[in-house]
CSV table of N, CA, C and O in Angstrom, one decimal:
chain,number,residue,atom,x,y,z
A,30,MET,N,-169.1,-31.3,-157.2
A,30,MET,CA,-169.6,-32.6,-157.4
A,30,MET,C,-168.1,-33.5,-156.9
A,30,MET,O,-167.4,-33.7,-157.8
A,31,VAL,N,-168.1,-33.6,-156.0
A,31,VAL,CA,-167.7,-35.4,-155.7
A,31,VAL,C,-168.2,-36.3,-155.4
A,31,VAL,O,-169.3,-36.9,-154.8
A,32,PHE,N,-167.8,-37.2,-156.6
A,32,PHE,CA,-168.1,-38.5,-156.6
A,32,PHE,C,-167.6,-39.8,-156.4
A,32,PHE,O,-168.4,-40.5,-155.9
A,33,ARG,N,-166.6,-39.6,-156.1
A,33,ARG,CA,-165.7,-40.9,-155.1
A,33,ARG,C,-166.2,-41.8,-154.1
A,33,ARG,O,-166.1,-43.0,-154.4
A,34,ASN,N,-166.3,-40.9,-152.9
A,34,ASN,CA,-167.3,-41.3,-152.2
A,34,ASN,C,-168.6,-41.6,-151.9
A,34,ASN,O,-169.6,-42.3,-151.1
A,35,LYS,N,-169.3,-41.1,-152.9
A,35,LYS,CA,-170.7,-41.3,-152.9
A,35,LYS,C,-171.2,-42.6,-153.4
A,35,LYS,O,-170.7,-43.2,-154.3
A,36,LYS,N,-171.8,-43.1,-152.7
A,36,LYS,CA,-172.7,-44.4,-153.2
A,36,LYS,C,-173.6,-44.2,-154.3
A,36,LYS,O,-174.3,-43.1,-154.3
A,37,LEU,N,-173.6,-44.8,-155.3
A,37,LEU,CA,-174.4,-45.2,-156.3
A,37,LEU,C,-175.9,-45.2,-155.9
A,37,LEU,O,-176.1,-46.0,-155.1
A,38,VAL,N,-176.6,-44.6,-156.8
A,38,VAL,CA,-178.1,-44.3,-156.4
A,38,VAL,C,-178.7,-45.4,-157.1
A,38,VAL,O,-179.8,-46.4,-156.1
A,39,ASP,N,-178.4,-46.5,-158.0
A,39,ASP,CA,-179.0,-47.4,-158.8
A,39,ASP,C,-177.9,-48.1,-159.7
A,39,ASP,O,-177.5,-47.2,-160.5
A,40,ARG,N,-177.8,-48.9,-158.9
A,40,ARG,CA,-176.2,-50.1,-159.7
A,40,ARG,C,-176.9,-50.2,-161.3
A,40,ARG,O,-175.6,-49.9,-162.3
A,41,GLN,N,-178.2,-50.0,-161.6
A,41,GLN,CA,-178.5,-50.4,-162.8
A,41,GLN,C,-178.3,-49.3,-164.0
A,41,GLN,O,-177.9,-49.9,-165.1
A,42,VAL,N,-178.6,-48.1,-163.3
A,42,VAL,CA,-178.3,-47.0,-164.5
A,42,VAL,C,-177.3,-46.4,-164.2
A,42,VAL,O,-176.7,-46.2,-165.8
A,43,GLY,N,-176.4,-46.5,-163.4
A,43,GLY,CA,-174.9,-46.1,-163.3
A,43,GLY,C,-174.4,-44.7,-163.2
A,43,GLY,O,-175.4,-44.0,-163.3
A,44,ARG,N,-173.1,-44.7,-163.0
A,44,ARG,CA,-172.6,-43.3,-162.1
A,44,ARG,C,-173.2,-42.4,-163.9
A,44,ARG,O,-172.9,-41.4,-163.7
A,45,ASN,N,-172.7,-42.9,-164.6
A,45,ASN,CA,-172.5,-42.2,-166.4
A,45,ASN,C,-173.7,-41.2,-166.2
A,45,ASN,O,-173.9,-40.3,-166.2
A,46,ALA,N,-175.0,-42.2,-165.9
A,46,ALA,CA,-176.3,-41.3,-166.0
A,46,ALA,C,-176.2,-40.5,-164.5
A,46,ALA,O,-177.1,-39.3,-165.3
A,47,GLU,N,-175.7,-40.8,-163.7
A,47,GLU,CA,-175.5,-39.7,-162.8
A,47,GLU,C,-175.2,-38.5,-163.3
A,47,GLU,O,-175.4,-37.2,-163.1
A,48,LEU,N,-173.7,-38.5,-163.5
A,48,LEU,CA,-173.3,-37.7,-164.2
A,48,LEU,C,-174.0,-36.7,-165.3
A,48,LEU,O,-174.1,-35.6,-165.6
A,49,PHE,N,-174.5,-37.4,-166.3
A,49,PHE,CA,-175.3,-36.8,-167.0
A,49,PHE,C,-176.3,-36.2,-166.6
A,49,PHE,O,-176.6,-34.9,-167.1
A,50,ALA,N,-177.2,-36.8,-166.0
A,50,ALA,CA,-178.2,-35.5,-165.1
A,50,ALA,C,-177.4,-34.3,-164.5
A,50,ALA,O,-178.3,-33.3,-164.9
A,51,TYR,N,-176.9,-34.4,-164.2
A,51,TYR,CA,-175.9,-33.2,-163.3
A,51,TYR,C,-175.7,-32.4,-164.9
A,51,TYR,O,-175.9,-30.6,-164.5
A,52,ALA,N,-175.5,-33.2,-165.6
A,52,ALA,CA,-174.9,-32.3,-166.9
A,52,ALA,C,-176.0,-31.3,-167.5
A,52,ALA,O,-176.1,-30.3,-168.0
A,53,ILE,N,-176.7,-32.1,-167.5
A,53,ILE,CA,-178.3,-31.4,-168.1
A,53,ILE,C,-178.9,-30.5,-167.2
A,53,ILE,O,-179.2,-29.8,-168.0
A,54,ALA,N,-178.9,-30.6,-165.9
A,54,ALA,CA,-179.2,-29.6,-164.9
A,54,ALA,C,-178.7,-28.2,-165.5
A,54,ALA,O,-179.1,-27.4,-164.9
A,55,GLY,N,-177.2,-28.1,-165.7
A,55,GLY,CA,-176.5,-27.2,-166.2
A,55,GLY,C,-177.6,-26.2,-167.4
A,55,GLY,O,-176.6,-25.2,-167.1
A,56,LEU,N,-177.7,-26.7,-168.0
A,56,LEU,CA,-178.6,-25.8,-169.2
A,56,LEU,C,-180.1,-25.4,-168.9
A,56,LEU,O,-180.7,-25.6,-168.2
A,57,PRO,N,-179.7,-23.9,-169.4
A,57,PRO,CA,-181.1,-22.9,-168.4
A,57,PRO,C,-182.0,-23.2,-169.2
A,57,PRO,O,-183.0,-22.9,-168.3
A,58,LEU,N,-182.5,-23.8,-170.4
A,58,LEU,CA,-183.7,-23.4,-170.7
A,58,LEU,C,-184.2,-25.1,-170.6
A,58,LEU,O,-183.4,-26.2,-171.1
A,59,ALA,N,-185.9,-25.4,-170.6
A,59,ALA,CA,-186.4,-26.5,-171.1
A,59,ALA,C,-186.6,-27.1,-172.1
A,59,ALA,O,-186.0,-28.1,-172.7
A,60,GLU,N,-186.4,-26.1,-173.2
A,60,GLU,CA,-186.5,-26.5,-174.6
A,60,GLU,C,-184.4,-26.7,-174.9
A,60,GLU,O,-184.5,-28.6,-175.5
A,61,GLU,N,-183.8,-26.7,-173.8
A,61,GLU,CA,-182.4,-27.3,-174.4
A,61,GLU,C,-182.3,-28.4,-173.5
A,61,GLU,O,-181.5,-29.5,-173.9
A,62,ARG,N,-182.8,-28.3,-172.5
A,62,ARG,CA,-182.9,-30.2,-171.8
A,62,ARG,C,-183.4,-30.9,-172.3
A,62,ARG,O,-182.9,-32.0,-171.7
A,63,TYR,N,-184.5,-30.6,-173.2
A,63,TYR,CA,-185.7,-32.1,-173.3
A,63,TYR,C,-185.1,-33.0,-174.0
A,63,TYR,O,-185.1,-33.9,-173.6
A,64,PRO,N,-184.3,-32.5,-175.5
A,64,PRO,CA,-183.7,-33.9,-175.6
A,64,PRO,C,-182.7,-34.7,-175.0
A,64,PRO,O,-182.8,-36.0,-174.8
A,65,PHE,N,-181.9,-34.3,-174.1
A,65,PHE,CA,-180.9,-35.1,-172.8
A,65,PHE,C,-181.8,-35.8,-172.0
A,65,PHE,O,-181.6,-36.3,-171.7
A,66,ILE,N,-182.8,-35.2,-171.5
A,66,ILE,CA,-184.0,-35.9,-170.7
A,66,ILE,C,-184.8,-37.1,-171.1
A,66,ILE,O,-184.5,-37.9,-170.7
A,67,ARG,N,-185.1,-36.8,-172.5
A,67,ARG,CA,-185.2,-37.7,-173.2
A,67,ARG,C,-184.0,-39.2,-173.6
A,67,ARG,O,-184.7,-40.3,-173.4
A,68,ILE,N,-183.0,-39.0,-173.7
A,68,ILE,CA,-182.0,-39.7,-173.8
A,68,ILE,C,-181.6,-40.8,-172.4
A,68,ILE,O,-181.9,-41.8,-172.1
A,69,LEU,N,-181.7,-39.6,-170.9
A,69,LEU,CA,-181.8,-39.9,-169.7
A,69,LEU,C,-182.7,-41.0,-169.4
A,69,LEU,O,-182.9,-42.1,-168.5
A,70,VAL,N,-184.3,-40.2,-169.6
A,70,VAL,CA,-185.6,-41.3,-169.5
A,70,VAL,C,-185.3,-42.6,-170.0
A,70,VAL,O,-185.6,-43.9,-170.0
A,71,SER,N,-184.6,-42.7,-171.3
A,71,SER,CA,-184.2,-43.8,-172.2
A,71,SER,C,-183.4,-45.0,-171.7
A,71,SER,O,-183.7,-46.0,-171.4
A,72,ILE,N,-182.3,-44.4,-170.8
A,72,ILE,CA,-181.1,-45.0,-170.0
A,72,ILE,C,-182.4,-45.4,-168.9
A,72,ILE,O,-181.9,-47.1,-168.4
A,73,VAL,N,-182.8,-44.9,-168.5
A,73,VAL,CA,-183.4,-45.6,-166.7
A,73,VAL,C,-184.8,-46.5,-167.6
A,73,VAL,O,-184.8,-47.4,-166.8
A,74,GLU,N,-185.8,-46.4,-168.7
A,74,GLU,CA,-186.2,-47.3,-169.1
A,74,GLU,C,-185.5,-48.6,-169.3
A,74,GLU,O,-186.2,-49.5,-169.4
A,75,GLN,N,-184.2,-49.0,-169.9
A,75,GLN,CA,-183.7,-49.5,-170.6
A,75,GLN,C,-183.3,-50.2,-169.3
A,75,GLN,O,-183.0,-51.6,-169.1
A,76,ALA,N,-182.8,-50.1,-168.0
A,76,ALA,CA,-182.3,-50.4,-166.9
A,76,ALA,C,-183.4,-51.1,-165.9
A,76,ALA,O,-183.1,-51.9,-165.0
A,77,HIS,N,-184.7,-50.3,-166.2
A,77,HIS,CA,-185.8,-51.3,-165.5
A,77,HIS,C,-187.0,-51.5,-166.6
A,77,HIS,O,-188.2,-50.5,-166.0
A,78,PRO,N,-186.9,-52.1,-167.4
A,78,PRO,CA,-187.6,-53.1,-168.2
A,78,PRO,C,-189.0,-52.9,-167.6
A,78,PRO,O,-190.3,-53.1,-167.9
A,79,GLU,N,-189.0,-53.3,-165.9
A,79,GLU,CA,-189.7,-53.9,-165.4
A,79,GLU,C,-191.3,-53.0,-164.8
A,79,GLU,O,-192.8,-53.2,-164.5
A,80,TRP,N,-190.7,-51.5,-165.3
A,80,TRP,CA,-191.5,-50.4,-164.8
A,80,TRP,C,-192.5,-49.8,-166.1
A,80,TRP,O,-192.9,-48.6,-166.1
A,81,ASN,N,-192.2,-50.7,-167.5
A,81,ASN,CA,-193.3,-50.3,-168.5
A,81,ASN,C,-194.2,-50.3,-168.3
A,81,ASN,O,-195.5,-49.8,-168.9
A,82,GLN,N,-194.6,-51.5,-167.5
A,82,GLN,CA,-195.8,-51.6,-167.4
A,82,GLN,C,-197.0,-50.7,-166.0
A,82,GLN,O,-198.2,-51.2,-165.5
A,83,THR,N,-196.1,-50.2,-165.0
A,83,THR,CA,-196.7,-49.9,-163.8
A,83,THR,C,-197.5,-48.5,-164.3
A,83,THR,O,-197.4,-48.0,-165.2
A,84,PRO,N,-198.4,-48.3,-163.2
A,84,PRO,CA,-199.4,-47.3,-163.7
A,84,PRO,C,-198.8,-46.0,-163.7
A,84,PRO,O,-199.4,-44.9,-164.1
A,85,HIS,N,-198.1,-45.8,-162.9
A,85,HIS,CA,-197.3,-44.5,-162.6
A,85,HIS,C,-195.9,-44.0,-162.8
A,85,HIS,O,-194.6,-43.9,-162.2
A,86,LYS,N,-195.4,-45.2,-164.0
A,86,LYS,CA,-194.1,-44.8,-164.8
A,86,LYS,C,-193.6,-43.6,-164.4
A,86,LYS,O,-192.4,-43.2,-164.4
A,87,ASP,N,-194.4,-42.4,-165.0
A,87,ASP,CA,-193.8,-41.1,-165.6
A,87,ASP,C,-192.8,-40.9,-163.9
A,87,ASP,O,-192.0,-40.2,-163.8
A,88,LEU,N,-194.1,-41.0,-163.0
A,88,LEU,CA,-193.4,-40.3,-161.5
A,88,LEU,C,-192.5,-41.6,-161.1
A,88,LEU,O,-191.4,-40.8,-160.4
A,89,GLN,N,-192.7,-42.8,-161.4
A,89,GLN,CA,-191.4,-43.8,-160.7
A,89,GLN,C,-189.6,-42.9,-161.3
A,89,GLN,O,-189.0,-42.9,-160.8
A,90,ILE,N,-190.0,-42.8,-162.7
A,90,ILE,CA,-188.5,-42.6,-163.2
A,90,ILE,C,-188.1,-41.1,-162.7
A,90,ILE,O,-187.1,-41.0,-162.8
A,91,ALA,N,-188.9,-40.2,-162.8
A,91,ALA,CA,-188.6,-38.8,-162.4
A,91,ALA,C,-188.2,-39.1,-160.9
A,91,ALA,O,-187.0,-38.0,-160.6
A,92,HIS,N,-188.5,-39.4,-160.1
A,92,HIS,CA,-188.3,-40.1,-159.0
A,92,HIS,C,-187.1,-40.1,-158.9
A,92,HIS,O,-185.6,-40.0,-158.3
A,93,LEU,N,-186.2,-41.2,-159.7
A,93,LEU,CA,-185.3,-41.9,-159.7
A,93,LEU,C,-184.4,-41.0,-160.3
A,93,LEU,O,-183.3,-40.6,-159.7
A,94,ILE,N,-184.7,-40.2,-161.4
A,94,ILE,CA,-184.0,-38.9,-161.9
A,94,ILE,C,-183.4,-38.0,-161.1
A,94,ILE,O,-182.6,-37.5,-160.6
A,95,ASN,N,-184.6,-37.9,-160.2
A,95,ASN,CA,-184.3,-36.8,-159.1
A,95,ASN,C,-183.6,-37.1,-158.0
A,95,ASN,O,-182.7,-36.7,-157.4
A,96,ARG,N,-183.3,-38.5,-157.9
A,96,ARG,CA,-182.3,-38.8,-157.1
A,96,ARG,C,-180.9,-39.0,-157.5
A,96,ARG,O,-179.9,-38.9,-156.7
A,97,LEU,N,-180.9,-39.1,-158.7
A,97,LEU,CA,-179.7,-39.6,-159.4
A,97,LEU,C,-179.0,-38.0,-159.2
A,97,LEU,O,-177.5,-38.2,-158.7
A,98,ALA,N,-179.7,-37.1,-159.3
A,98,ALA,CA,-179.2,-35.8,-159.5
A,98,ALA,C,-180.1,-34.9,-158.6
A,98,ALA,O,-181.0,-34.2,-158.7
A,99,PRO,N,-179.7,-35.1,-156.8
A,99,PRO,CA,-180.7,-34.3,-156.2
A,99,PRO,C,-181.1,-32.7,-156.2
A,99,PRO,O,-180.1,-32.1,-156.4
A,100,ASP,N,-182.4,-32.4,-156.9
A,100,ASP,CA,-182.8,-31.1,-156.8
A,100,ASP,C,-182.1,-30.2,-158.1
A,100,ASP,O,-182.1,-29.1,-157.8
A,101,GLN,N,-181.8,-31.1,-158.6
A,101,GLN,CA,-181.1,-30.4,-159.9
A,101,GLN,C,-182.2,-30.3,-161.2
A,101,GLN,O,-181.8,-29.5,-161.8
A,102,LEU,N,-182.4,-31.3,-161.3
A,102,LEU,CA,-183.6,-31.5,-162.4
A,102,LEU,C,-185.6,-31.7,-162.0
A,102,LEU,O,-185.7,-32.3,-160.8
A,103,ASP,N,-186.2,-30.8,-162.9
A,103,ASP,CA,-187.7,-30.5,-162.0
A,103,ASP,C,-188.4,-32.0,-162.2
A,103,ASP,O,-188.3,-32.9,-163.4
A,104,ALA,N,-189.1,-32.5,-160.8
A,104,ALA,CA,-189.6,-33.9,-161.6
A,104,ALA,C,-190.6,-33.6,-162.4
A,104,ALA,O,-191.1,-34.7,-163.2
A,105,ASP,N,-191.3,-32.6,-162.2
A,105,ASP,CA,-192.4,-32.4,-163.2
A,105,ASP,C,-191.8,-32.6,-164.8
A,105,ASP,O,-192.7,-33.0,-165.6
A,106,GLU,N,-191.0,-31.7,-165.1
A,106,GLU,CA,-190.6,-31.7,-166.2
A,106,GLU,C,-190.0,-33.3,-166.7
A,106,GLU,O,-190.2,-33.4,-168.0
A,107,VAL,N,-189.6,-33.8,-165.8
A,107,VAL,CA,-188.9,-35.1,-166.5
A,107,VAL,C,-190.2,-35.9,-166.6
A,107,VAL,O,-190.5,-37.2,-167.6
A,108,ALA,N,-191.3,-36.2,-165.9
A,108,ALA,CA,-192.6,-36.7,-166.0
A,108,ALA,C,-193.6,-36.2,-167.5
A,108,ALA,O,-193.9,-37.3,-168.0
A,109,GLU,N,-192.9,-35.4,-167.3
A,109,GLU,CA,-193.7,-34.7,-168.7
A,109,GLU,C,-193.1,-35.4,-169.6
A,109,GLU,O,-193.6,-36.0,-170.8
A,110,VAL,N,-192.3,-35.2,-170.0
A,110,VAL,CA,-191.4,-35.9,-170.7
A,110,VAL,C,-191.2,-37.6,-170.9
A,110,VAL,O,-191.5,-38.0,-172.5
A,111,VAL,N,-191.8,-38.3,-169.7
A,111,VAL,CA,-191.7,-40.1,-169.6
A,111,VAL,C,-193.4,-39.6,-170.6
A,111,VAL,O,-193.5,-40.5,-171.6
A,112,ARG,N,-194.7,-38.9,-170.1
A,112,ARG,CA,-195.7,-39.0,-170.8
A,112,ARG,C,-195.7,-39.2,-172.2
A,112,ARG,O,-196.5,-39.6,-173.1
A,113,VAL,N,-194.8,-37.9,-172.8
A,113,VAL,CA,-194.8,-37.6,-173.9
A,113,VAL,C,-194.3,-38.2,-174.9
A,113,VAL,O,-194.5,-38.9,-176.4
A,114,ARG,N,-193.3,-39.2,-174.5
A,114,ARG,CA,-192.3,-40.5,-175.0
A,114,ARG,C,-193.7,-41.7,-175.3
A,114,ARG,O,-193.6,-42.1,-176.0
A,115,ASP,N,-194.2,-41.8,-174.4
A,115,ASP,CA,-195.3,-42.8,-174.0
A,115,ASP,C,-196.5,-42.7,-174.9
A,115,ASP,O,-196.9,-43.6,-175.7
A,116,GLU,N,-196.6,-41.5,-175.1
A,116,GLU,CA,-198.0,-40.9,-176.5
A,116,GLU,C,-197.2,-41.2,-177.6
A,116,GLU,O,-197.9,-41.5,-178.1
A,117,GLU,N,-195.7,-41.0,-178.0
A,117,GLU,CA,-195.7,-41.2,-179.1
A,117,GLU,C,-195.1,-42.7,-179.7
A,117,GLU,O,-195.9,-43.0,-180.6
A,118,ARG,N,-194.8,-43.3,-178.3
A,118,ARG,CA,-195.4,-44.5,-178.9
A,118,ARG,C,-196.4,-45.5,-178.9
A,118,ARG,O,-196.6,-47.1,-179.1
A,119,GLY,N,-197.7,-44.7,-178.8
A,119,GLY,CA,-199.0,-45.0,-178.6
A,119,GLY,C,-199.3,-45.6,-177.4
A,119,GLY,O,-200.7,-46.5,-177.5
A,120,TYR,N,-198.8,-45.3,-176.2
A,120,TYR,CA,-199.2,-45.7,-174.7
A,120,TYR,C,-200.2,-44.7,-174.6
A,120,TYR,O,-199.6,-43.5,-174.0
A,121,PHE,N,-201.4,-45.1,-174.0
A,121,PHE,CA,-201.8,-44.0,-173.4
A,121,PHE,C,-202.4,-44.4,-172.0
A,121,PHE,O,-202.5,-45.4,-171.9
A,122,LYS,N,-202.4,-43.3,-171.2
A,122,LYS,CA,-203.1,-43.6,-169.6
A,122,LYS,C,-204.2,-43.7,-169.8
A,122,LYS,O,-204.9,-42.9,-169.9
A,123,ASP,N,-204.7,-44.8,-168.9
A,123,ASP,CA,-206.5,-44.9,-168.6
A,123,ASP,C,-206.7,-43.3,-167.7
A,123,ASP,O,-206.3,-43.6,-166.4
A,124,GLY,N,-207.6,-42.9,-167.9
A,124,GLY,CA,-208.0,-41.7,-166.6
A,124,GLY,C,-207.4,-40.8,-166.9
A,124,GLY,O,-206.7,-39.8,-167.0
């Protein structure tokens, strides 16, 4: 992982989130990754509050996290974490 010459994927999210995503990917079990993915999702939600009202927020956040650490974290796993967080908050998708 050489980050010196790598351009930031998302300036609002930042380099530390990229490093965090790589660190999370190093955990072998989904149960171990889950709480850390929740934290990473929270960082992305804070950086992009405009996404809170979009119909495909789960996919947008999963795509961005996949871009932060390419092919390191499963997009479906991340999207599921976003959906669970939204359901806990009382946000339910229609359909």
